[in-house]
Coordinates of C-alpha atoms in Angstrom, one line a residue:
T1186 CA 58.6 -5.2 -187.0
D1187 CA 56.9 -3.0 -184.3
L1188 CA 58.9 -0.1 -182.9
R1189 CA 59.7 -0.3 -179.2
T1190 CA 58.4 2.5 -177.0
K1191 CA 60.9 4.8 -175.4
E1192 CA 59.8 3.6 -171.9
M1193 CA 60.5 -0.1 -172.5
T1194 CA 63.5 -1.7 -171.0
Q1195 CA 65.9 -2.6 -173.8
S1196 CA 67.9 -5.8 -173.3
Q1197 CA 67.2 -7.5 -176.6
L1198 CA 69.1 -7.0 -179.8
I1199 CA 67.0 -6.1 -182.8
D1200 CA 68.2 -7.5 -186.1
V1201 CA 67.8 -4.9 -188.9
E1202 CA 66.7 -6.4 -192.2
T1203 CA 66.3 -3.2 -194.3
E1204 CA 67.5 0.4 -194.4
E1205 CA 63.9 1.6 -193.9
Q1206 CA 63.6 -0.5 -190.7
L1207 CA 66.9 1.0 -189.4
E1208 CA 65.8 4.6 -190.1
A1209 CA 62.4 3.9 -188.4
Q1210 CA 64.1 2.5 -185.3
L1211 CA 66.5 5.5 -185.1
K1212 CA 63.6 7.9 -185.5
A1213 CA 61.7 6.1 -182.7
A1214 CA 64.6 6.5 -180.3
G1215 CA 64.3 10.3 -180.8
N1216 CA 66.0 13.0 -178.7
E1217 CA 64.9 11.3 -175.5
G1218 CA 66.7 8.0 -176.2
L1219 CA 69.9 6.5 -177.4
A1220 CA 70.3 4.0 -180.2
V1221 CA 73.4 1.8 -180.4
V1222 CA 73.9 0.1 -183.8
H1223 CA 76.3 -2.9 -184.0
F1224 CA 77.7 -3.6 -187.5
W1225 CA 78.7 -7.3 -187.5
A1226 CA 79.8 -10.2 -189.7
E1227 CA 79.1 -13.9 -189.4
W1228 CA 82.7 -14.9 -189.6
C1229 CA 83.8 -12.5 -186.8
E1230 CA 84.0 -14.2 -183.4
P1231 CA 84.6 -10.9 -181.6
C1232 CA 81.3 -9.7 -183.0
K1233 CA 79.5 -12.5 -181.2
Q1234 CA 81.2 -11.7 -178.0
M1235 CA 80.3 -8.0 -178.3
D1236 CA 76.6 -9.0 -178.8
E1237 CA 76.7 -10.6 -175.4
V1238 CA 78.3 -7.5 -173.9
L1239 CA 75.6 -5.4 -175.5
K1240 CA 72.8 -7.5 -174.0
V1241 CA 74.3 -7.2 -170.5
L1242 CA 74.8 -3.4 -170.9
G1243 CA 71.3 -3.0 -172.1
E1244 CA 69.6 -4.7 -169.2
D1245 CA 67.3 -2.5 -167.1
K1246 CA 68.1 0.6 -169.2
K1247 CA 65.1 2.6 -170.4
H1248 CA 65.5 4.9 -173.4
L1249 CA 68.2 2.6 -174.9
T1250 CA 67.7 0.8 -178.3
L1251 CA 70.1 -1.9 -179.4
L1252 CA 70.3 -2.8 -183.1
R1253 CA 72.3 -5.2 -185.2
V1254 CA 73.2 -4.7 -188.9
E1255 CA 75.0 -7.4 -190.8
A1256 CA 77.7 -5.4 -192.5
E1257 CA 78.3 -7.7 -195.5
K1258 CA 74.7 -8.3 -196.3
D1259 CA 73.9 -7.2 -199.9
E1260 CA 70.6 -5.6 -198.9
L1261 CA 72.4 -3.4 -196.3
E1262 CA 75.4 -2.4 -198.4
D1263 CA 74.1 1.2 -198.7
V1264 CA 73.7 1.4 -194.9
T1265 CA 77.2 0.1 -194.3
E1266 CA 78.6 2.7 -196.8
K1267 CA 76.5 5.5 -195.4
Y1268 CA 77.9 5.1 -191.9
G1269 CA 81.5 4.6 -193.1
V1270 CA 81.9 1.1 -191.8
S1271 CA 85.2 -0.4 -192.9
M1272 CA 85.6 -3.1 -190.2
V1273 CA 83.7 -5.2 -187.7
P1274 CA 82.8 -5.0 -185.0
H1275 CA 81.8 -1.3 -185.5
F1276 CA 79.4 0.6 -183.4
I1277 CA 77.6 3.9 -184.0
F1278 CA 75.7 5.8 -181.3
V1279 CA 72.7 7.8 -182.5
R1280 CA 70.6 10.4 -180.8
G1281 CA 68.0 12.6 -182.4
G1282 CA 68.7 11.0 -185.7
K1283 CA 72.4 12.1 -185.6
V1284 CA 75.5 10.0 -185.0
V1285 CA 77.0 11.3 -181.8
D1286 CA 79.9 8.8 -181.3
V1287 CA 81.6 5.8 -182.9
L1288 CA 83.5 2.8 -181.6
E1289 CA 85.6 0.4 -183.7
G1290 CA 86.8 -3.0 -182.6
A1291 CA 85.9 -5.4 -179.7
D1292 CA 86.3 -3.1 -176.8
P1293 CA 83.9 -4.0 -174.0
K1294 CA 85.2 -1.4 -171.6
G1295 CA 85.0 1.3 -174.2
L1296 CA 81.5 0.3 -175.2
D1297 CA 80.4 0.5 -171.6
Q1298 CA 82.0 3.9 -171.1
K1299 CA 80.4 5.4 -174.2
I1300 CA 77.0 4.0 -173.4
S1301 CA 77.2 5.2 -169.8
K1302 CA 78.4 8.7 -170.8
L1303 CA 75.7 9.2 -173.5
M1304 CA 72.9 7.8 -171.3
Q1305 CA 73.9 10.3 -168.6
S1306 CA 73.4 13.1 -171.0
L1307 CA 69.9 12.1 -171.9
P1308 CA 67.2 14.5 -170.5
A1309 CA 65.8 11.9 -168.1
A1310 CA 69.2 11.1 -166.7
V1311 CA 70.2 14.7 -166.3
E1312 CA 67.1 15.4 -164.3
K1313 CA 67.9 12.6 -161.9
K1314 CA 71.6 13.5 -161.5
E1315 CA 72.5 14.1 -157.9
E1316 CA 73.2 17.7 -157.1
D1317 CA 75.9 16.8 -154.6
E1318 CA 77.9 14.8 -157.1
E1319 CA 81.5 15.5 -156.4
V1320 CA 83.7 16.7 -159.2
D1321 CA 87.4 17.4 -158.9
P1322 CA 87.9 20.7 -160.8
E1323 CA 91.7 20.3 -161.1
A1324 CA 91.5 16.8 -162.4
E1325 CA 88.8 17.8 -164.9
K1326 CA 90.9 20.7 -166.1
K1327 CA 94.0 18.6 -166.5
E1328 CA 92.0 16.0 -168.5
L1329 CA 90.6 18.8 -170.8
V1330 CA 94.1 20.3 -171.4
A1331 CA 95.5 16.8 -172.3
R1332 CA 92.6 16.4 -174.8
L1333 CA 93.1 19.9 -176.3
E1334 CA 96.8 19.2 -176.8
K1335 CA 96.0 16.0 -178.5
L1336 CA 93.5 17.7 -180.9
I1337 CA 95.9 20.6 -181.6
N1338 CA 98.6 18.1 -182.7
A1339 CA 96.3 15.7 -184.5
D1340 CA 97.6 17.1 -187.9
A1341 CA 100.3 19.4 -189.0
V1342 CA 97.6 22.0 -189.7
V1343 CA 94.4 22.0 -187.7
L1344 CA 91.5 24.5 -188.1
F1345 CA 89.1 24.8 -185.2
M1346 CA 85.9 26.1 -186.7
K1347 CA 82.1 26.1 -186.6
G1348 CA 80.9 23.3 -188.8
N1349 CA 83.2 21.5 -191.2
P1350 CA 85.0 22.4 -194.4
G1351 CA 82.1 21.0 -196.5
E1352 CA 79.5 22.8 -194.4
P1353 CA 80.8 25.8 -192.5
R1354 CA 78.4 27.2 -189.9
C1355 CA 79.5 30.8 -189.8
G1356 CA 80.9 33.4 -192.2
F1357 CA 84.3 33.6 -190.6
S1358 CA 84.8 29.8 -190.7
K1359 CA 83.6 29.7 -194.3
K1360 CA 86.2 32.4 -195.2
A1361 CA 89.0 30.5 -193.4
V1362 CA 88.2 27.3 -195.3
A1363 CA 88.2 29.3 -198.6
L1364 CA 91.6 30.8 -197.9
L1365 CA 93.1 27.4 -197.1
N1366 CA 91.5 25.8 -200.2
Q1367 CA 92.8 28.6 -202.4
I1368 CA 96.4 27.7 -201.6
E1369 CA 95.5 24.0 -201.7
A1370 CA 96.5 23.5 -198.1
K1371 CA 96.1 20.1 -196.5
F1372 CA 94.5 20.5 -193.0
G1373 CA 92.6 18.8 -190.3
H1374 CA 89.6 20.3 -188.6
F1375 CA 87.5 20.2 -185.5
D1376 CA 83.9 21.4 -185.2
I1377 CA 83.7 23.3 -181.9
L1378 CA 79.9 23.3 -182.1
S1379 CA 80.0 19.6 -181.5
D1380 CA 81.8 19.9 -178.1
Q1381 CA 81.2 22.7 -175.7
A1382 CA 84.0 21.7 -173.4
V1383 CA 86.5 22.1 -176.3
R1384 CA 84.8 25.3 -177.5
Q1385 CA 85.2 27.0 -174.1
G1386 CA 88.4 25.4 -173.0
L1387 CA 90.4 26.1 -176.1
K1388 CA 89.7 29.9 -175.8
E1389 CA 91.3 29.8 -172.3
Y1390 CA 94.1 27.5 -173.4
S1391 CA 95.1 29.6 -176.4
D1392 CA 94.2 33.0 -174.8
W1393 CA 92.2 33.6 -178.0
P1394 CA 88.6 34.6 -177.5
T1395 CA 87.1 33.8 -181.0
Y1396 CA 86.8 31.2 -183.7
P1397 CA 88.1 30.0 -186.1
Q1398 CA 91.6 29.3 -184.8
L1399 CA 94.4 28.0 -186.9
Y1400 CA 97.2 25.8 -185.5
V1401 CA 100.3 24.8 -187.3
K1402 CA 102.6 22.1 -185.8
G1403 CA 100.9 22.7 -182.5
E1404 CA 101.3 26.5 -182.5
L1405 CA 98.5 29.0 -182.7
M1406 CA 98.7 31.1 -185.9
G1407 CA 95.6 33.2 -185.1
G1408 CA 92.1 33.8 -186.3
I1409 CA 90.5 35.0 -189.6
D1410 CA 92.1 38.5 -189.6
I1411 CA 95.6 37.1 -189.2
M1412 CA 94.9 34.4 -191.8
Q1413 CA 93.7 37.0 -194.3
E1414 CA 96.8 39.1 -193.7
M1415 CA 99.1 36.1 -194.1
F1416 CA 97.2 35.1 -197.3
E1417 CA 97.6 38.6 -198.9
S1418 CA 101.4 38.6 -198.1
G1419 CA 101.9 35.1 -199.3
E1420 CA 103.1 34.0 -195.9
L1421 CA 100.1 31.7 -195.4
K1422 CA 101.0 29.5 -198.4
T1423 CA 104.6 29.4 -197.4
T1424 CA 103.7 28.4 -193.9
M1425 CA 101.3 25.7 -195.1
D1426 CA 103.9 24.3 -197.6
E1427 CA 106.6 24.1 -195.0
A1428 CA 104.3 22.4 -192.5
A1429 CA 103.2 19.9 -195.2
A1430 CA 106.8 19.2 -196.2
S1431 CA 107.9 18.7 -192.6
D1432 CA 104.9 16.5 -191.9
A1433 CA 105.5 14.4 -195.1
S1434 CA 109.2 14.0 -194.1
D1435 CA 108.2 12.9 -190.5
I1436 CA 105.6 10.5 -191.8
K1437 CA 107.9 9.0 -194.4
T1438 CA 110.6 8.4 -191.8
R1439 CA 108.1 6.8 -189.4
L1440 CA 106.7 4.5 -192.1
T1441 CA 110.2 3.5 -193.2
N1442 CA 111.0 2.6 -189.6
L1443 CA 107.8 0.7 -189.1
I1444 CA 108.3 -1.3 -192.3
N1445 CA 111.8 -2.3 -191.2
Q1446 CA 110.8 -3.0 -187.7
A1447 CA 111.0 -6.7 -188.4
K1448 CA 112.3 -8.8 -191.3
V1449 CA 108.7 -9.9 -192.0
M1450 CA 106.1 -7.2 -191.3
L1451 CA 102.4 -7.4 -191.8
F1452 CA 100.2 -4.3 -191.7
M1453 CA 96.6 -5.5 -191.0
K1454 CA 93.3 -4.8 -189.3
G1455 CA 93.7 -6.1 -185.8
N1456 CA 96.6 -8.4 -184.8
R1457 CA 97.6 -12.0 -185.3
E1458 CA 95.7 -13.1 -182.2
E1459 CA 92.5 -11.2 -183.1
P1460 CA 92.2 -10.2 -186.8
R1461 CA 89.5 -7.6 -187.5
C1462 CA 88.6 -8.5 -191.1
G1463 CA 88.4 -11.6 -193.2
F1464 CA 91.3 -10.7 -195.5
S1465 CA 93.6 -10.1 -192.5
A1466 CA 92.5 -13.4 -190.9
K1467 CA 93.3 -15.3 -194.1
V1468 CA 96.8 -13.8 -194.4
V1469 CA 97.6 -14.5 -190.7
K1470 CA 96.6 -18.1 -191.3
A1471 CA 98.8 -18.4 -194.3
L1472 CA 101.8 -16.8 -192.5
D1473 CA 101.3 -19.0 -189.4
G1474 CA 101.3 -22.0 -191.6
T1475 CA 104.9 -21.2 -192.7
G1476 CA 106.2 -21.3 -189.1
I1477 CA 108.3 -18.2 -189.9
S1478 CA 108.5 -15.4 -187.3
Y1479 CA 106.7 -12.1 -188.2
E1480 CA 105.4 -9.0 -186.6
T1481 CA 102.1 -7.1 -187.2
F1482 CA 100.9 -3.5 -187.0
D1483 CA 97.2 -2.8 -186.4
I1484 CA 96.3 0.0 -188.8
L1485 CA 93.0 0.5 -187.1
R1486 CA 94.9 1.9 -184.1
D1487 CA 96.6 4.7 -186.1
Q1488 CA 94.7 6.5 -188.8
T1489 CA 97.8 8.4 -190.0
V1490 CA 99.6 5.1 -190.8
R1491 CA 96.4 3.7 -192.2
Q1492 CA 96.0 6.4 -194.7
E1493 CA 99.6 7.4 -195.5
L1494 CA 101.0 3.9 -196.0
K1495 CA 98.6 3.4 -198.9
T1496 CA 100.2 6.4 -200.6
F1497 CA 103.7 5.5 -199.5
S1498 CA 103.4 1.9 -200.9
D1499 CA 101.1 2.8 -203.8
W1500 CA 98.9 -0.1 -202.6
P1501 CA 95.2 0.9 -201.8
T1502 CA 94.1 -1.9 -199.5
Y1503 CA 95.0 -3.9 -196.4
P1504 CA 96.6 -6.2 -195.4
Q1505 CA 100.1 -5.4 -196.8
L1506 CA 103.0 -7.7 -196.3
Y1507 CA 106.6 -6.5 -196.3
V1508 CA 109.8 -8.5 -196.3
K1509 CA 113.2 -6.8 -195.6
G1510 CA 111.4 -3.4 -196.2
E1511 CA 110.0 -4.4 -199.6
L1512 CA 106.3 -4.7 -200.3
I1513 CA 105.3 -8.3 -201.3
G1514 CA 101.6 -7.6 -201.8
G1515 CA 98.1 -8.0 -200.3
C1516 CA 95.8 -10.9 -199.5
D1517 CA 95.3 -12.3 -203.0
I1518 CA 99.1 -12.4 -203.8
I1519 CA 100.0 -13.9 -200.4
L1520 CA 97.3 -16.6 -200.7
E1521 CA 98.5 -17.5 -204.3
M1522 CA 102.1 -17.7 -203.1
S1523 CA 101.0 -19.9 -200.2
E1524 CA 99.1 -22.3 -202.5
S1525 CA 102.0 -22.5 -204.9
G1526 CA 104.6 -23.0 -202.1
E1527 CA 106.5 -19.8 -203.0
L1528 CA 105.6 -18.0 -199.7
I1529 CA 108.1 -19.8 -197.5
A1530 CA 110.9 -19.1 -200.0
E1531 CA 109.9 -15.4 -200.2
L1532 CA 109.9 -15.0 -196.4
T1533 CA 113.3 -16.6 -195.8

């Protein structure tokens, strides 16, 4: 397949057949263009709808490449794994060979917003940006503060650093990660090099001029010097252990409440009206066939529930079905019970 030039209007979706073809297309987009890759599946109706949305959004846009990758195709299994695709539809946004954003689910508005925002940041778009564009400084600051507070409270312990724990980009960040790893602390992280607004805004928000910055339960602990002092005194481990225990208790309580939210509770990808994976769709069909009332929880909307429930239930996959707070099982078990006629009895 010939690579499209950067100046060509992109309104057609390109089907990717091999990993080599995908890499070539992404390379061709370069730093001057944006590539949007849609991971889809044949059985997924929302994927077909999002294809149409993509075509519309791609009309009359130079420097935009639209690609489709069949997520469940054997030849593309490595690609799906490489980009961490666990559901469809799934979109990645690539510029200069790097993934700059991700979108999960059938969200036309979100897709439009992400493409528009990323296209505006391309060199050609920046050059054409009107100088007299009005910006409300107060509204912009309020939006940034809300985002910072959300990031700070994303985990019980959050380290704002340069790079990531696997690849720190400065000596101080590397040392901070080493200290936390030595005490086996569980922590979230944010790479401030990936977002200049966060990088500058957090310094003003926290009144702390340097990085890394360590937050525990939404409160600033300090930078590398304070972390080192706390480590040497043993206070760092105590603080991390207390935060982990408190977080675990909070999560356990929340999961218990969710599981008992209804007599029959299904944790799935998507919801009963719009399942986001084949296994969830099969279970919904089986439950609907019983005529018994049940509620669902979309684990794609809450990563904490998605990860922690697997540990809580000692069940590694989704969907998960609970009746009166007790785990019944996943897709295979539910389908077997449906076929044998046991499912209705179990749910009543």
